[in-house]
mmCIF file of C-alpha atoms in Angstrom:
data_model
loop_
_atom_site.group_PDB
_atom_site.id
_atom_site.type_symbol
_atom_site.label_atom_id
_atom_site.label_comp_id
_atom_site.label_asym_id
_atom_site.label_seq_id
_atom_site.Cartn_x
_atom_site.Cartn_y
_atom_site.Cartn_z
ATOM 1 C CA GLN A 1 -0.463 4.424 -11.849
ATOM 2 C CA SER A 2 -0.180 2.958 -8.347
ATOM 3 C CA ALA A 3 -3.245 2.793 -6.158
ATOM 4 C CA LEU A 4 -1.083 3.795 -3.184
ATOM 5 C CA THR A 5 1.238 6.806 -3.191
ATOM 6 C CA GLN A 6 4.733 6.911 -1.739
ATOM 7 C CA PRO A 7 7.518 9.467 -2.142
ATOM 8 C CA PRO A 8 10.096 8.170 -4.625
ATOM 9 C CA SER A 9 12.991 8.798 -2.274
ATOM 10 C CA ALA A 10 13.942 9.362 1.351
ATOM 11 C CA SER A 11 17.252 9.698 3.120
ATOM 12 C CA GLY A 12 18.872 9.950 6.497
ATOM 13 C CA SER A 13 22.225 9.662 8.202
ATOM 14 C CA PRO A 14 23.246 6.663 10.279
ATOM 15 C CA GLY A 15 21.564 6.776 13.664
ATOM 16 C CA GLN A 16 18.767 9.056 12.508
ATOM 17 C CA SER A 17 15.099 8.169 11.986
ATOM 18 C CA VAL A 18 13.234 8.299 8.710
ATOM 19 C CA THR A 19 9.500 8.023 8.122
ATOM 20 C CA ILE A 20 8.030 6.914 4.799
ATOM 21 C CA PRO A 21 4.346 7.742 4.208
ATOM 22 C CA CYS A 22 1.933 5.762 2.073
ATOM 23 C CA THR A 23 -1.312 7.427 1.024
ATOM 24 C CA GLY A 24 -4.304 5.489 -0.228
ATOM 25 C CA ILE A 25 -6.281 6.651 -3.214
ATOM 26 C CA GLY A 26 -9.946 6.102 -2.466
ATOM 27 C CA SER A 27 -10.548 3.918 0.531
ATOM 28 C CA ASP A 28 -8.043 1.060 0.152
ATOM 29 C CA LEU A 29 -6.262 2.056 3.335
ATOM 30 C CA GLY A 30 -9.215 3.605 5.054
ATOM 31 C CA GLU A 31 -11.502 0.586 5.036
ATOM 32 C CA ASN A 32 -9.209 -2.191 6.093
ATOM 33 C CA LEU A 33 -6.304 -2.753 8.379
ATOM 34 C CA TYR A 34 -4.421 -5.149 6.127
ATOM 35 C CA VAL A 35 -1.403 -2.929 5.590
ATOM 36 C CA SER A 36 2.053 -4.358 5.117
ATOM 37 C CA TRP A 37 5.502 -3.085 4.229
ATOM 38 C CA TYR A 38 8.254 -4.793 2.262
ATOM 39 C CA GLN A 39 11.983 -4.156 2.138
ATOM 40 C CA HIS A 40 13.679 -4.921 -1.155
ATOM 41 C CA HIS A 41 17.386 -4.954 -1.840
ATOM 42 C CA PRO A 42 17.599 -5.158 -5.651
ATOM 43 C CA GLY A 43 18.421 -8.625 -6.869
ATOM 44 C CA THR A 44 17.119 -10.296 -3.739
ATOM 45 C CA ALA A 45 13.705 -11.449 -2.578
ATOM 46 C CA PRO A 46 11.454 -8.734 -1.146
ATOM 47 C CA LYS A 47 11.114 -9.167 2.614
ATOM 48 C CA LEU A 48 7.999 -8.641 4.730
ATOM 49 C CA ILE A 49 8.918 -6.294 7.563
ATOM 50 C CA ILE A 50 5.544 -5.005 8.808
ATOM 51 C CA TYR A 51 2.054 -6.527 8.691
ATOM 52 C CA ASP A 52 -1.285 -5.590 10.252
ATOM 53 C CA ILE A 53 -0.048 -1.966 10.173
ATOM 54 C CA THR A 54 2.229 -2.312 13.198
ATOM 55 C CA LYS A 55 3.341 -5.924 13.648
ATOM 56 C CA ARG A 56 6.829 -7.253 12.901
ATOM 57 C CA PRO A 57 7.476 -10.810 11.749
ATOM 58 C CA SER A 58 9.951 -12.760 13.795
ATOM 59 C CA GLY A 59 13.506 -11.656 13.099
ATOM 60 C CA VAL A 60 12.706 -8.112 11.962
ATOM 61 C CA PRO A 61 14.551 -5.578 14.140
ATOM 62 C CA GLY A 62 12.541 -3.351 16.426
ATOM 63 C CA ARG A 63 13.981 -0.350 14.592
ATOM 64 C CA PHE A 64 11.235 -0.867 12.036
ATOM 65 C CA SER A 65 7.795 0.302 13.093
ATOM 66 C CA GLY A 66 4.505 1.000 11.382
ATOM 67 C CA SER A 67 1.552 3.254 12.019
ATOM 68 C CA LYS A 68 -1.607 4.512 10.346
ATOM 69 C CA SER A 69 -3.721 7.634 10.545
ATOM 70 C CA GLY A 70 -6.749 8.019 8.352
ATOM 71 C CA TYR A 71 -5.824 7.212 4.751
ATOM 72 C CA THR A 72 -2.060 7.314 5.402
ATOM 73 C CA ALA A 73 0.110 4.488 6.651
ATOM 74 C CA SER A 74 3.723 5.124 7.617
ATOM 75 C CA LEU A 75 6.912 3.152 8.058
ATOM 76 C CA THR A 76 9.513 4.515 10.456
ATOM 77 C CA VAL A 77 13.068 3.281 10.455
ATOM 78 C CA SER A 78 14.861 4.367 13.600
ATOM 79 C CA ALA A 79 18.588 4.329 14.313
ATOM 80 C CA LEU A 80 19.361 4.020 10.603
ATOM 81 C CA GLN A 81 22.032 1.542 9.628
ATOM 82 C CA PRO A 82 23.826 1.219 6.289
ATOM 83 C CA GLU A 83 22.081 -2.083 5.569
ATOM 84 C CA ASP A 84 18.706 -0.315 5.722
ATOM 85 C CA GLU A 85 19.444 1.247 2.339
ATOM 86 C CA ALA A 86 16.857 -0.416 0.117
ATOM 87 C CA ASP A 87 13.540 0.077 -1.634
ATOM 88 C CA TYR A 88 10.460 0.033 0.577
ATOM 89 C CA TYR A 89 6.943 -0.764 -0.611
ATOM 90 C CA CYS A 90 3.642 -0.368 1.166
ATOM 91 C CA CYS A 91 0.857 -2.779 0.386
ATOM 92 C CA SER A 92 -2.832 -3.033 1.151
ATOM 93 C CA GLN A 93 -5.180 -5.924 0.668
ATOM 94 C CA THR A 94 -8.491 -4.930 -0.861
ATOM 95 C CA VAL A 95 -11.923 -6.207 0.013
ATOM 96 C CA ARG A 96 -11.808 -8.176 -3.248
ATOM 97 C CA GLN A 97 -8.971 -10.411 -1.948
ATOM 98 C CA THR A 98 -6.407 -8.680 -4.130
ATOM 99 C CA TRP A 99 -3.415 -6.571 -3.245
ATOM 100 C CA VAL A 100 -2.316 -3.069 -4.275
ATOM 101 C CA PHE A 101 1.123 -1.582 -3.810
ATOM 102 C CA GLY A 102 2.721 1.782 -3.546
ATOM 103 C CA GLY A 103 5.244 2.869 -6.131
ATOM 104 C CA GLY A 104 8.125 2.303 -3.755
ATOM 105 C CA THR A 105 10.507 4.580 -1.859
ATOM 106 C CA LYS A 106 14.251 4.361 -2.297
ATOM 107 C CA LEU A 107 15.832 4.897 1.121
ATOM 108 C CA THR A 108 19.383 6.205 1.043
ATOM 109 C CA VAL A 109 21.583 6.107 4.125
ATOM 110 C CA LEU A 110 23.904 9.078 3.760
ATOM 111 C CA GLN B 1 13.693 -22.981 5.433
ATOM 112 C CA VAL B 2 10.919 -21.661 3.204
ATOM 113 C CA THR B 3 12.050 -20.644 -0.265
ATOM 114 C CA LEU B 4 10.384 -19.980 -3.588
ATOM 115 C CA ARG B 5 12.186 -19.980 -6.918
ATOM 116 C CA GLU B 6 10.773 -18.558 -10.124
ATOM 117 C CA SER B 7 11.726 -19.790 -13.558
ATOM 118 C CA SER B 8 10.695 -18.732 -17.035
ATOM 119 C CA PRO B 9 12.060 -18.079 -20.495
ATOM 120 C CA ALA B 10 14.048 -14.864 -20.494
ATOM 121 C CA LEU B 11 12.694 -13.722 -23.867
ATOM 122 C CA VAL B 12 9.212 -14.155 -25.272
ATOM 123 C CA LYS B 13 7.844 -12.855 -28.559
ATOM 124 C CA PRO B 14 4.712 -10.704 -28.734
ATOM 125 C CA THR B 15 1.447 -12.677 -28.993
ATOM 126 C CA GLN B 16 3.073 -15.789 -27.519
ATOM 127 C CA THR B 17 2.064 -17.460 -24.268
ATOM 128 C CA LEU B 18 4.350 -16.992 -21.287
ATOM 129 C CA THR B 19 4.676 -19.827 -18.779
ATOM 130 C CA LEU B 20 6.119 -19.038 -15.349
ATOM 131 C CA THR B 21 6.958 -21.723 -12.801
ATOM 132 C CA CYS B 22 7.350 -21.276 -9.063
ATOM 133 C CA THR B 23 9.109 -24.120 -7.256
ATOM 134 C CA LEU B 24 8.357 -24.293 -3.549
ATOM 135 C CA SER B 25 10.645 -25.565 -0.820
ATOM 136 C CA GLY B 26 10.066 -25.834 2.913
ATOM 137 C CA PHE B 27 6.272 -25.941 2.623
ATOM 138 C CA SER B 28 3.632 -27.707 0.564
ATOM 139 C CA ILE B 29 0.955 -26.051 -1.519
ATOM 140 C CA THR B 30 -1.373 -28.842 -0.395
ATOM 141 C CA THR B 31 -1.124 -27.905 3.279
ATOM 142 C CA SER B 32 -4.286 -26.287 4.592
ATOM 143 C CA GLY B 33 -3.976 -22.521 4.643
ATOM 144 C CA MET B 34 -1.111 -22.317 2.166
ATOM 145 C CA CYS B 35 -1.469 -20.264 -0.987
ATOM 146 C CA VAL B 36 0.861 -18.836 -3.623
ATOM 147 C CA SER B 37 0.549 -15.540 -5.449
ATOM 148 C CA TRP B 38 2.223 -14.205 -8.567
ATOM 149 C CA LEU B 39 3.229 -10.560 -8.917
ATOM 150 C CA ARG B 40 5.225 -8.531 -11.395
ATOM 151 C CA GLN B 41 7.151 -5.299 -11.605
ATOM 152 C CA PRO B 42 7.722 -3.581 -14.945
ATOM 153 C CA PRO B 43 10.960 -1.595 -15.099
ATOM 154 C CA GLY B 44 10.640 1.586 -13.051
ATOM 155 C CA GLN B 45 7.044 0.857 -12.100
ATOM 156 C CA ALA B 46 5.133 -0.400 -9.085
ATOM 157 C CA LEU B 47 4.563 -3.959 -8.068
ATOM 158 C CA GLU B 48 1.365 -5.455 -9.450
ATOM 159 C CA TRP B 49 -0.410 -8.460 -7.968
ATOM 160 C CA LEU B 50 -1.525 -10.907 -10.661
ATOM 161 C CA ALA B 51 -3.071 -14.059 -9.265
ATOM 162 C CA ARG B 52 -3.312 -16.438 -6.348
ATOM 163 C CA ILE B 53 -4.032 -20.139 -5.905
ATOM 164 C CA ASP B 54 -5.011 -21.742 -2.622
ATOM 165 C CA TRP B 55 -4.356 -25.181 -1.167
ATOM 166 C CA ASP B 56 -7.975 -26.090 -1.929
ATOM 167 C CA ASP B 57 -7.716 -24.952 -5.580
ATOM 168 C CA ASP B 58 -9.541 -21.655 -5.124
ATOM 169 C CA THR B 59 -8.122 -19.054 -7.489
ATOM 170 C CA TYR B 60 -8.167 -15.269 -7.626
ATOM 171 C CA TYR B 61 -7.090 -12.969 -10.451
ATOM 172 C CA ASN B 62 -6.287 -9.338 -11.107
ATOM 173 C CA ALA B 63 -9.487 -8.202 -12.777
ATOM 174 C CA SER B 64 -7.668 -6.228 -15.465
ATOM 175 C CA LEU B 65 -5.683 -9.291 -16.588
ATOM 176 C CA LYS B 66 -8.098 -12.091 -15.796
ATOM 177 C CA THR B 67 -8.845 -13.031 -19.400
ATOM 178 C CA ARG B 68 -5.134 -13.636 -20.081
ATOM 179 C CA LEU B 69 -4.068 -15.423 -16.890
ATOM 180 C CA SER B 70 -4.361 -18.963 -15.639
ATOM 181 C CA ILE B 71 -2.848 -20.205 -12.390
ATOM 182 C CA SER B 72 -2.506 -23.858 -11.480
ATOM 183 C CA LYS B 73 -0.521 -26.148 -9.236
ATOM 184 C CA ASP B 74 1.431 -29.357 -9.760
ATOM 185 C CA THR B 75 1.287 -31.045 -6.389
ATOM 186 C CA SER B 76 3.636 -33.856 -7.418
ATOM 187 C CA LYS B 77 6.375 -31.294 -8.048
ATOM 188 C CA ASN B 78 5.246 -28.790 -5.408
ATOM 189 C CA GLN B 79 5.092 -26.123 -8.085
ATOM 190 C CA VAL B 80 2.710 -23.330 -9.036
ATOM 191 C CA VAL B 81 2.409 -22.343 -12.679
ATOM 192 C CA LEU B 82 1.104 -19.107 -14.152
ATOM 193 C CA THR B 83 0.396 -18.780 -17.836
ATOM 194 C CA MET B 84 -0.158 -15.463 -19.548
ATOM 195 C CA THR B 85 -1.494 -15.469 -23.076
ATOM 196 C CA ASP B 86 -0.989 -12.961 -25.873
ATOM 197 C CA VAL B 87 1.962 -11.169 -24.289
ATOM 198 C CA ASP B 88 2.958 -7.655 -25.299
ATOM 199 C CA PRO B 89 6.121 -5.597 -24.689
ATOM 200 C CA VAL B 90 4.295 -3.900 -21.795
ATOM 201 C CA ASP B 91 4.374 -7.276 -20.041
ATOM 202 C CA THR B 92 8.150 -6.968 -19.746
ATOM 203 C CA GLY B 93 9.308 -7.013 -16.155
ATOM 204 C CA THR B 94 10.396 -9.034 -13.179
ATOM 205 C CA TYR B 95 7.898 -11.688 -12.111
ATOM 206 C CA TYR B 96 7.757 -12.843 -8.504
ATOM 207 C CA CYS B 97 5.958 -15.606 -6.679
ATOM 208 C CA ALA B 98 5.178 -15.302 -3.003
ATOM 209 C CA ARG B 99 3.792 -17.576 -0.331
ATOM 210 C CA THR B 100 0.458 -16.240 0.830
ATOM 211 C CA ARG B 101 -0.995 -17.220 4.170
ATOM 212 C CA ARG B 102 -2.851 -15.907 7.171
ATOM 213 C CA LEU B 103 -0.865 -14.012 9.754
ATOM 214 C CA ASP B 104 -2.949 -13.257 12.833
ATOM 215 C CA GLY B 105 -6.089 -13.829 10.798
ATOM 216 C CA ASN B 106 -5.331 -11.728 7.719
ATOM 217 C CA TRP B 107 -3.784 -12.714 4.396
ATOM 218 C CA TYR B 108 -0.222 -11.621 3.637
ATOM 219 C CA LEU B 109 2.534 -12.330 1.147
ATOM 220 C CA ASP B 110 5.048 -13.444 3.708
ATOM 221 C CA VAL B 111 7.917 -15.050 1.753
ATOM 222 C CA TRP B 112 8.938 -14.114 -1.782
ATOM 223 C CA GLY B 113 11.208 -15.480 -4.430
ATOM 224 C CA ARG B 114 13.988 -13.431 -5.996
ATOM 225 C CA GLY B 115 12.082 -12.987 -9.226
ATOM 226 C CA THR B 116 12.639 -13.843 -12.864
ATOM 227 C CA LEU B 117 13.153 -11.230 -15.556
ATOM 228 C CA VAL B 118 11.002 -11.618 -18.639
ATOM 229 C CA THR B 119 11.457 -9.529 -21.751
ATOM 230 C CA VAL B 120 8.777 -9.435 -24.423
ATOM 231 C CA SER B 121 10.287 -8.449 -27.727
ATOM 232 C CA SER B 122 10.299 -9.533 -31.318
#
C-alpha cells in the first residue's frame, strides 16, 4: 500500500488541462514541502518534472505546474499534447531522509 | 550529460543474494553533495525507495528492508552497488538507481536510470 494516494487514471483531449491529485496519508505531505512529481514513459528513465511543490527543472515546459493545499499536492498539465501521455508519480521526502511515492496515475491523451 | 545505467542478473533464485550495479556517467559519486539512491517497482505496484549512499559514505535504508540491504560505492569505477540478501518472489520488479542531490536546499532524485528487471523464481 502506497503512503501517498493518486487516482489510477486521468484523461483529457489535446489542448485541455488535467489535474492529478496526490493525497498524503498521515502527515507526509502536511509537514514538509519536499514534494516532487515524476513523468514516466514505460521503458524509459523516470523524469523529474516538479520539485519543491511548484518548481520546474530546466527544460521542463511551463505547461506543467504544481500546487499544494493541506495534505493534497496536485500536478496540472495544461494544453495537453500527445507526448504528455505517460505515468505520473508524486513523491514526498519524509523527515527520516527517506522517500515515499504515490501509486501512479496513467494519463491518457484522448 | 548525466546518465545512470543499472545492471543485474535477470533471474535470481529464492534465498539467493541479488547484486545490482549502477554505473554513473557525467558526474562522480565522490563529488561533494552527490548521492545515489536505489528504488524498485514491483509489477503493478508503487515505486519504493530502498537505500541511498552519499559522497561522504553516509548511508540510509528503508527501515522495512534494512536487515537485507547493503549499499556501497566503487569510486574507481564510479559505480554504486546494492546487495539484497535472501530474495523472495515478492522482490520481483524493476530496480532503478537515481542521482540524489540538493535542489534549492532540499534533497531530490533528479536523474534516473532506465531500470533493470529482476525476476525472483526457482
